Coordinates of C-alpha atoms and ligand atoms in Angstrom, one line a residue:
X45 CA 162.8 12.1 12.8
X46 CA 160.0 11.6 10.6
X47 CA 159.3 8.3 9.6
X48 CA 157.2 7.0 6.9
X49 CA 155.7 3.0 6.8
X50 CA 153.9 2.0 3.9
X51 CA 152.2 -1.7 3.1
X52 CA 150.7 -3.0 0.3
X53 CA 149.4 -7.4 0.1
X54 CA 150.7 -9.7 -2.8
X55 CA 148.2 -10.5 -5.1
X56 CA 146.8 -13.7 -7.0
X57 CA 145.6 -13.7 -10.2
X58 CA 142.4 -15.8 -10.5
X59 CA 141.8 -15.6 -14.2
X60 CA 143.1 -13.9 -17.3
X61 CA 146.5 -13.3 -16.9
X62 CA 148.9 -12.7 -20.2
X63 CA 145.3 -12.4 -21.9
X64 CA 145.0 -9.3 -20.1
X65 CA 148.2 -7.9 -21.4
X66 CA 146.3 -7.3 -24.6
X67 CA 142.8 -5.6 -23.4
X68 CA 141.2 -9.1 -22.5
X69 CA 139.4 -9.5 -19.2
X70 CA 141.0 -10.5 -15.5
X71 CA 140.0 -11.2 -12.3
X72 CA 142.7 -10.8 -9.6
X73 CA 142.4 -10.6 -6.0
X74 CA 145.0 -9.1 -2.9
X75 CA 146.4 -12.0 -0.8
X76 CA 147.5 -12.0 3.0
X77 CA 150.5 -11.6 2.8
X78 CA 151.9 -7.9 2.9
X79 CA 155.2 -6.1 1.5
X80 CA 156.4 -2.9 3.5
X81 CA 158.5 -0.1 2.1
X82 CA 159.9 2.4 5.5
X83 CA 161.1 5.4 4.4
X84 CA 163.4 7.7 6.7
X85 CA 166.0 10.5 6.7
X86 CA 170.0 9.8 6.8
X87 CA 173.4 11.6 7.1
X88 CA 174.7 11.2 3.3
X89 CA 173.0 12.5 0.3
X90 CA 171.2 10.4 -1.9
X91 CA 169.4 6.9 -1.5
X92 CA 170.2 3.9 0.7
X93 CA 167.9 0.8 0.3
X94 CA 168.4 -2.0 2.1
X95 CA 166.6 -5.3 1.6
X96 CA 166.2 -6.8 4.7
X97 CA 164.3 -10.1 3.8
X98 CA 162.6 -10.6 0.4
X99 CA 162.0 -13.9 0.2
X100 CA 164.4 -15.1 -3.6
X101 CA 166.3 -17.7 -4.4
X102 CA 168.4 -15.7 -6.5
X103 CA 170.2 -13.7 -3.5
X104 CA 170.6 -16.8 -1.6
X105 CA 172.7 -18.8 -4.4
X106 CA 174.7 -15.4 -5.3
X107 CA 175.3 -15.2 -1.5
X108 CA 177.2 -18.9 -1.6
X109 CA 178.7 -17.7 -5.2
X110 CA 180.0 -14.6 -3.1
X111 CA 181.3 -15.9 -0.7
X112 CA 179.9 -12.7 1.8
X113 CA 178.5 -13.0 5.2
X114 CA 174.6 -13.0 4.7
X115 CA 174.4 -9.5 6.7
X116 CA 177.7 -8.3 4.4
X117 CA 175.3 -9.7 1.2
X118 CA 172.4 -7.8 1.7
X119 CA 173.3 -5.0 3.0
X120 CA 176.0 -4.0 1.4
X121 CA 176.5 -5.5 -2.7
X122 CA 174.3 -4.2 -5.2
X123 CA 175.8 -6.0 -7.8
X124 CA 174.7 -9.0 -8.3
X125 CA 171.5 -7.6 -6.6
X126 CA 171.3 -4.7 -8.8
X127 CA 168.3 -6.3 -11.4
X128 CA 166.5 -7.4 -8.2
X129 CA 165.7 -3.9 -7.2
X130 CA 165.7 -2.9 -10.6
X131 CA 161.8 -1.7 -9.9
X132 CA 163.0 -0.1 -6.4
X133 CA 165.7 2.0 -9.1
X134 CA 163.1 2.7 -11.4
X135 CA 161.0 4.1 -9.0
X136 CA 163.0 6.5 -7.7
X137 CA 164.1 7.7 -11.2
X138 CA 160.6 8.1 -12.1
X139 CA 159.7 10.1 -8.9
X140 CA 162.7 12.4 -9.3
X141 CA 161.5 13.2 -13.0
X142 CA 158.0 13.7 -12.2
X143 CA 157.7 15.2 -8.6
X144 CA 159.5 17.6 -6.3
X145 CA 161.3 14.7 -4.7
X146 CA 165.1 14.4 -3.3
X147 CA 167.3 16.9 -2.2
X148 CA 168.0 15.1 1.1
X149 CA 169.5 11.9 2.3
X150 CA 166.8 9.1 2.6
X151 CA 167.1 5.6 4.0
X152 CA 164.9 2.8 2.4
X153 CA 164.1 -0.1 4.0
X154 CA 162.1 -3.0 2.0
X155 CA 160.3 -6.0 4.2
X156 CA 158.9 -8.8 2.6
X157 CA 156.6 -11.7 2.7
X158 CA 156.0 -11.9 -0.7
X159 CA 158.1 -14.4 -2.6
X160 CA 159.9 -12.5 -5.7
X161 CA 159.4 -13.8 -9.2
X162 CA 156.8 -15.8 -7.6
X163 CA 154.0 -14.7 -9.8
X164 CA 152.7 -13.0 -6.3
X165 CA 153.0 -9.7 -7.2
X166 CA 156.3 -8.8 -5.5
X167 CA 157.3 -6.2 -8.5
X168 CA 154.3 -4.2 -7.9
X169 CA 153.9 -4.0 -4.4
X170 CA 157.9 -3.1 -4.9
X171 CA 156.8 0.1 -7.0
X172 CA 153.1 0.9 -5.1
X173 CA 154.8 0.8 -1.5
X174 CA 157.5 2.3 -2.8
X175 CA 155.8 5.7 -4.3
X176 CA 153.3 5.9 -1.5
X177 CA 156.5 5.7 1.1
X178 CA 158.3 8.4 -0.9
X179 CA 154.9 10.9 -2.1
X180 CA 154.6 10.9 1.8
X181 CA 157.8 11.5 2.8
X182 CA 158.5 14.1 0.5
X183 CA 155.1 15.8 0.8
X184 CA 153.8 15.0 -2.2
X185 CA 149.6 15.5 -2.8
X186 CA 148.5 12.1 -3.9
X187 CA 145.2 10.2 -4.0
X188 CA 145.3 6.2 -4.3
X189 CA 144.6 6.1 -7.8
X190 CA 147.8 8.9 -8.8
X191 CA 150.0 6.4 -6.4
X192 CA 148.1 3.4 -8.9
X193 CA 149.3 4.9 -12.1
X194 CA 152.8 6.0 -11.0
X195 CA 152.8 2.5 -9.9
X196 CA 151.8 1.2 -13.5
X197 CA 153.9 3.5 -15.3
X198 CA 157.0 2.5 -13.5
X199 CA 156.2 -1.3 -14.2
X200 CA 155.4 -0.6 -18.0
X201 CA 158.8 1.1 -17.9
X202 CA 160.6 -1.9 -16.3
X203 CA 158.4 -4.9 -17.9
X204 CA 157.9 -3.1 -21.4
X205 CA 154.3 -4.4 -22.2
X206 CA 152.8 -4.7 -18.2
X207 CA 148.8 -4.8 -17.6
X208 CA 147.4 -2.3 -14.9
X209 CA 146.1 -5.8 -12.9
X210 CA 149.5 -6.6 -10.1
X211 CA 149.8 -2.5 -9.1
X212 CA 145.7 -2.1 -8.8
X213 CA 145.7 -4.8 -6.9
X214 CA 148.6 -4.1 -4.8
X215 CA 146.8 -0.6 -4.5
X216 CA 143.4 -1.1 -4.0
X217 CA 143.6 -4.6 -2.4
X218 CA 140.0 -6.3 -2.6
X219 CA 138.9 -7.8 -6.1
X220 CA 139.8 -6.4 -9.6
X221 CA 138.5 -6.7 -12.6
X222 CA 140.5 -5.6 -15.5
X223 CA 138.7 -5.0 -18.7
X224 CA 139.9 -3.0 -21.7
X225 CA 142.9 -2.0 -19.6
X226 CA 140.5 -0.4 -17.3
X227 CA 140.4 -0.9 -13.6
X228 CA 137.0 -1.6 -11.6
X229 CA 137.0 -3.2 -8.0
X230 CA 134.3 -5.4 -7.0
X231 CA 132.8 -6.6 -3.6
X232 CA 132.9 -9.9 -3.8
X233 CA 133.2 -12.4 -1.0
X234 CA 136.4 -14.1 0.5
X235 CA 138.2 -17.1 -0.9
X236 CA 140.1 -20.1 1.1
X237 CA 143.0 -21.1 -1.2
X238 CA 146.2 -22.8 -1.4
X239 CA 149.3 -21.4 -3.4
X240 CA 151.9 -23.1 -4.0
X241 CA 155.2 -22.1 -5.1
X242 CA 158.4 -23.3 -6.3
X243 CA 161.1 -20.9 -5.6
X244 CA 164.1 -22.6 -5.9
X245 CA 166.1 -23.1 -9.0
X246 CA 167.6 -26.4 -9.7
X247 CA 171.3 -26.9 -8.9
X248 CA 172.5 -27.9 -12.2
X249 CA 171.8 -24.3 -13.5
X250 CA 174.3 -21.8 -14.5
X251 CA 174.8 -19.3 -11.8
X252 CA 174.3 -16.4 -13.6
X253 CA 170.6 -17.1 -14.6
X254 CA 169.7 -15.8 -11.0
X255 CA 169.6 -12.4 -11.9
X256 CA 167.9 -12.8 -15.3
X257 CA 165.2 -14.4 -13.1
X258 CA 164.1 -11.4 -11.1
X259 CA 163.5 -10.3 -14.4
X260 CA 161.8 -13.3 -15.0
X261 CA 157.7 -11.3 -16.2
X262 CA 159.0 -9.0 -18.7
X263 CA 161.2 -12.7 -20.2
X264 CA 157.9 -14.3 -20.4
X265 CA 155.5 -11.6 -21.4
X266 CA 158.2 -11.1 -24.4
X267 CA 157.9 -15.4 -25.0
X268 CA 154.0 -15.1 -25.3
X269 CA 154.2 -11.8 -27.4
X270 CA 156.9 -14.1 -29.9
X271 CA 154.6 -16.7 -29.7
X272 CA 151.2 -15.1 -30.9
X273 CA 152.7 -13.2 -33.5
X274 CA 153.9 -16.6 -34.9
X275 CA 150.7 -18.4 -34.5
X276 CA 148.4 -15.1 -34.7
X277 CA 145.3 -16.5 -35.8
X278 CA 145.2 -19.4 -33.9
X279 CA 146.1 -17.5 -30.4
X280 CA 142.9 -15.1 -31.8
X281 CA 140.5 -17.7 -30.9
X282 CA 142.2 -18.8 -27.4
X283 CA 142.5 -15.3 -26.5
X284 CA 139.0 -15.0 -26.9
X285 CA 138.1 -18.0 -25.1
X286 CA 140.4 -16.6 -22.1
X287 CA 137.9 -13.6 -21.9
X288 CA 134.9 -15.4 -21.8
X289 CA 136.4 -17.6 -19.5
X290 CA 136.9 -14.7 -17.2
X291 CA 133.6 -13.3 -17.8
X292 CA 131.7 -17.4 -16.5
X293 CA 134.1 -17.2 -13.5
X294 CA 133.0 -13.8 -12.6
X295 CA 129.6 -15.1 -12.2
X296 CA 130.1 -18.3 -10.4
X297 CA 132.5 -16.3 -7.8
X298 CA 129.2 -14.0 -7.5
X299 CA 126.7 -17.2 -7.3
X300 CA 129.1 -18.9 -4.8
X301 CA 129.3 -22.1 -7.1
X302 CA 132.7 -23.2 -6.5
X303 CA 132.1 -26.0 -8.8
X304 CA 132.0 -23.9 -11.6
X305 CA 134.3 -21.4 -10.7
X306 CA 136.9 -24.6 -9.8
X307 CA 136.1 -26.1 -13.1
X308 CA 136.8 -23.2 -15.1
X309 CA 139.9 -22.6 -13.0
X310 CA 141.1 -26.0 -14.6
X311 CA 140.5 -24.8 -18.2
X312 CA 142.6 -21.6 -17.4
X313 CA 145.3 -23.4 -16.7
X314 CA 144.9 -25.5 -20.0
X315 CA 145.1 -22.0 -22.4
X316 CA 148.1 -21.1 -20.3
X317 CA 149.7 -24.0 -21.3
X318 CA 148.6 -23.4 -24.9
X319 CA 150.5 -20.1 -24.8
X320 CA 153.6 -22.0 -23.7
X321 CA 154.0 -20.0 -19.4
X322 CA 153.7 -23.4 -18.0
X323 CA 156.9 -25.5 -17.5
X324 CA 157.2 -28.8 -15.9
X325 CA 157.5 -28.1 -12.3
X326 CA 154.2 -25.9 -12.3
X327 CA 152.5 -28.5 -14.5
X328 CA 153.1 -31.3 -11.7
X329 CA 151.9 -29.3 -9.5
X330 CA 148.3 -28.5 -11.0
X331 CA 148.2 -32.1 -11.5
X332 CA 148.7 -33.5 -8.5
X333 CA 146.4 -30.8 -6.9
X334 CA 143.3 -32.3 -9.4
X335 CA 144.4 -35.4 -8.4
X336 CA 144.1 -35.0 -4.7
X337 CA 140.9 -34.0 -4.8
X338 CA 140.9 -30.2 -5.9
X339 CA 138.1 -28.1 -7.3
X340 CA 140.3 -26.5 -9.4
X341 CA 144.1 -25.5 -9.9
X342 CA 146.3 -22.7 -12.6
X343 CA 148.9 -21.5 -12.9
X344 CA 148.8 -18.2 -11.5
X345 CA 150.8 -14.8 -12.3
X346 CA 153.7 -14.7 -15.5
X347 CA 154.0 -18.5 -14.7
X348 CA 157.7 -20.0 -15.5
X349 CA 159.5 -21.6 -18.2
X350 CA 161.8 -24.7 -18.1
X351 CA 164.7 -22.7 -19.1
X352 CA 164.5 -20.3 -15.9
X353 CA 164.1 -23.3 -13.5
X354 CA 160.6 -23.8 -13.8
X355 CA 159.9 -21.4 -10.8
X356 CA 156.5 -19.8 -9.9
X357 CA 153.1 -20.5 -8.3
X358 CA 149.4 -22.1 -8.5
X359 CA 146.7 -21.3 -7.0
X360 CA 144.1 -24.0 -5.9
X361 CA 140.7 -24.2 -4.8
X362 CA 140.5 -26.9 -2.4
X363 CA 137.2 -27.8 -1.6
X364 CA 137.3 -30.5 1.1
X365 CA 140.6 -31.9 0.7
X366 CA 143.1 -29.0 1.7
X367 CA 145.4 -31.2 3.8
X368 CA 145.7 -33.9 1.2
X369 CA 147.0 -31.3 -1.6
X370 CA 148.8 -29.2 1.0
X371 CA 150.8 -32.6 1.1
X372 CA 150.7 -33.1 -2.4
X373 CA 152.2 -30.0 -3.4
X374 CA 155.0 -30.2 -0.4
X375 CA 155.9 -33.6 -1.5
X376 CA 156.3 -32.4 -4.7
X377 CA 158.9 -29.4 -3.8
X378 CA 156.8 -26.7 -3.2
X379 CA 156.0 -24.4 -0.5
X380 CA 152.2 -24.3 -0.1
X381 CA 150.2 -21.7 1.6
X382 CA 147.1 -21.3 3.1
X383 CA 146.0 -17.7 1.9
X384 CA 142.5 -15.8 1.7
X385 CA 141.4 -13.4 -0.7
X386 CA 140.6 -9.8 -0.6
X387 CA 143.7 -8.8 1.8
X388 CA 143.6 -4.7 2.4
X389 CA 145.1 -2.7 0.0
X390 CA 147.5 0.0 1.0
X391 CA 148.0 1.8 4.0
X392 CA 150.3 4.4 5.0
X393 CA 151.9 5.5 8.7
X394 CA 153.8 8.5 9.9
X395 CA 155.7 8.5 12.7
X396 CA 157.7 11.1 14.1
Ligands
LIG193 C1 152.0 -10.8 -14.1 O1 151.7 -10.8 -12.7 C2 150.7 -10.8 -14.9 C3 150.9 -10.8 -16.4 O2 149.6 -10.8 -16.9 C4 151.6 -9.5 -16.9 C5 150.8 -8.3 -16.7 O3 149.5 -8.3 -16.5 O4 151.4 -7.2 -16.8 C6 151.7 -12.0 -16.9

């Protein structure tokens, strides 16, 4: 039976994010921590996927709601699961209309490590391992960069308005720098960080919101796209600021000043805010990172909003105090993780 593996890492934004959206620079990096898609053949037509441990507070609070056995949950109801593998769904649409793909029965299984609606990137690993997984199986001719743009196409499908940064990334792995919604990968040297994530929903919040959460990008790239058009000339000017920003951190990454590049990390976060993709959990977060002694802490990916629970990451530069803020940021509800830069991108394995 042949048997198809594909892995792709999650991926941290560094700089630019939602500025990117509209042709301004970013700088993002791949993460160790790794998503994997295994494909293989089964009995009944058509296509079985089974998510055997995505890390998201949304299945875990519809499994209570349910009132299912946890292996009954996630193996067998799609319902309430349904918009959290709405990229997995798009995927294989998108495959189907553009390659000679299907015909048989195909098992799908999806492996995570990578928080979902985490701002880590877990939508377009979803779509990258996915494709590459499939392409293989099916035979497909494919290069990394064909797998890249089916990747981005399929996210611009699901998202509506989605930068080419998470599925590069998730791709290509390394560094990459988007600029004018093209994609160039850069050798540049590996990062000790910290993210830390909130990825539980309060209590007090209606059910239902759960599944509108793994949604939760294309919600907040729609908020900042609202946003601008009301205040247009204003967000002008911090869009333009968010590029250059991108640009000075570029070369402090390059000169190793971690000073700098903390520093301008710090005035990131600030024009994220300013764009309204930073709720109150996340906010505490950056704070008490600064305050414990970091060199620099953002926001990092879509960010959150208040309404959905205030869920989502930063990333932090630690400098010398990375215990103190790991602290910090568990004391303050988050999971924190140690994670380094430049992970590997993809990489695909047969076996037979
Ligand atoms: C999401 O990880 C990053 C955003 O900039 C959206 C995008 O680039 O498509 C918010």
């Amino acid at each position: 039976m042949k048997i198809i593996r594909a892995s792709v890492p999650a991926k941290a934004i560094l700089f630019g994010e939602h500025f990117v959206v509209y042709g301004k620079r970013a700088l993002a990096t791949a993460i160790n921590r790794r998503l994997e898609v295994v494909v293989s053949s089964r009995e009944k037509s058509g296509y079985h996927v089974k998510i055997a441990n995505i890390p998201t507070f949304g299945l875990q609070l519809n499994l209570e709601h349910e009132k299912v056995g946890r292996e009954a949950y996630l193996y067998k109801d799609y319902d309430n699961a349904s918009k959290a593998i709405a990229y997995v769904k798009k995927t294989i649409d998108y495959l189907e209309e553009n390659y000679e793909i299907g015909g048989k029965g195909v098992e799908l299984e999806i492996n995570s490590e990578i928080p979902l609606s985490a701002g880590l990137g877990s939508s377009a690993a979803t779509c990258v391992a996915t494709i590459a997984a499939l392409k293989e199986y099916f035979d497909v001719a494919t290069d990394l960069e064909g797998i890249r743009k089916d990747a981005h196409s399929v996210e611009k499908a699901v998202q509506g308005n989605a930068s080419p940064v998470d599925t590069a990334i998730s791709t290509y792995g390394g560094y990459v720098l988007v600029e004018d919604a093209e994609v160039k990968r850069l050798p540049l040297a590996e990062l000790d960080l910290i993210v830390g994530t909130i990825g539980s929903i309060p209590l007090s919040m209606d059910i239902t919101k759960t599944a509108e959460i793994s949604l939760k990008t294309k919600t907040i790239v729609e908020a900042v796209k609202a946003r601008r058009e009301s205040f247009s000339s204003i967000f002008g000017h911090i869009f333009d600021a968010a590029d250059e920003l991108t640009a000075q951190a570029l070369i402090a990454l390059e000169r190793k000043d971690f000073a700098t590049l903390g520093a301008l990390m710090n005035v990131n976060h600030g024009l994220l805010d300013a764009i309204g993709v930073v709720p109150r959990r996340l906010s505490e977060l950056v704070k008490r990172s600064q305050e414990s002694g970091a060199l620099g802490a953002k926001v990092t990916g879509a960010g959150g909003l208040d309404a959905m629970g205030g869920v989502g990451s930063v990333l932090v530069l630690p400098g010398e105090q990375k215990d103190r803020i790991k602290v910090a940021l568990e004391m303050a509800g988050a999971l924190a993780l140690d994670v380094k830069t430049g992970e590997t991108g993809l990489k695909v394995e047969q076996f037979v």
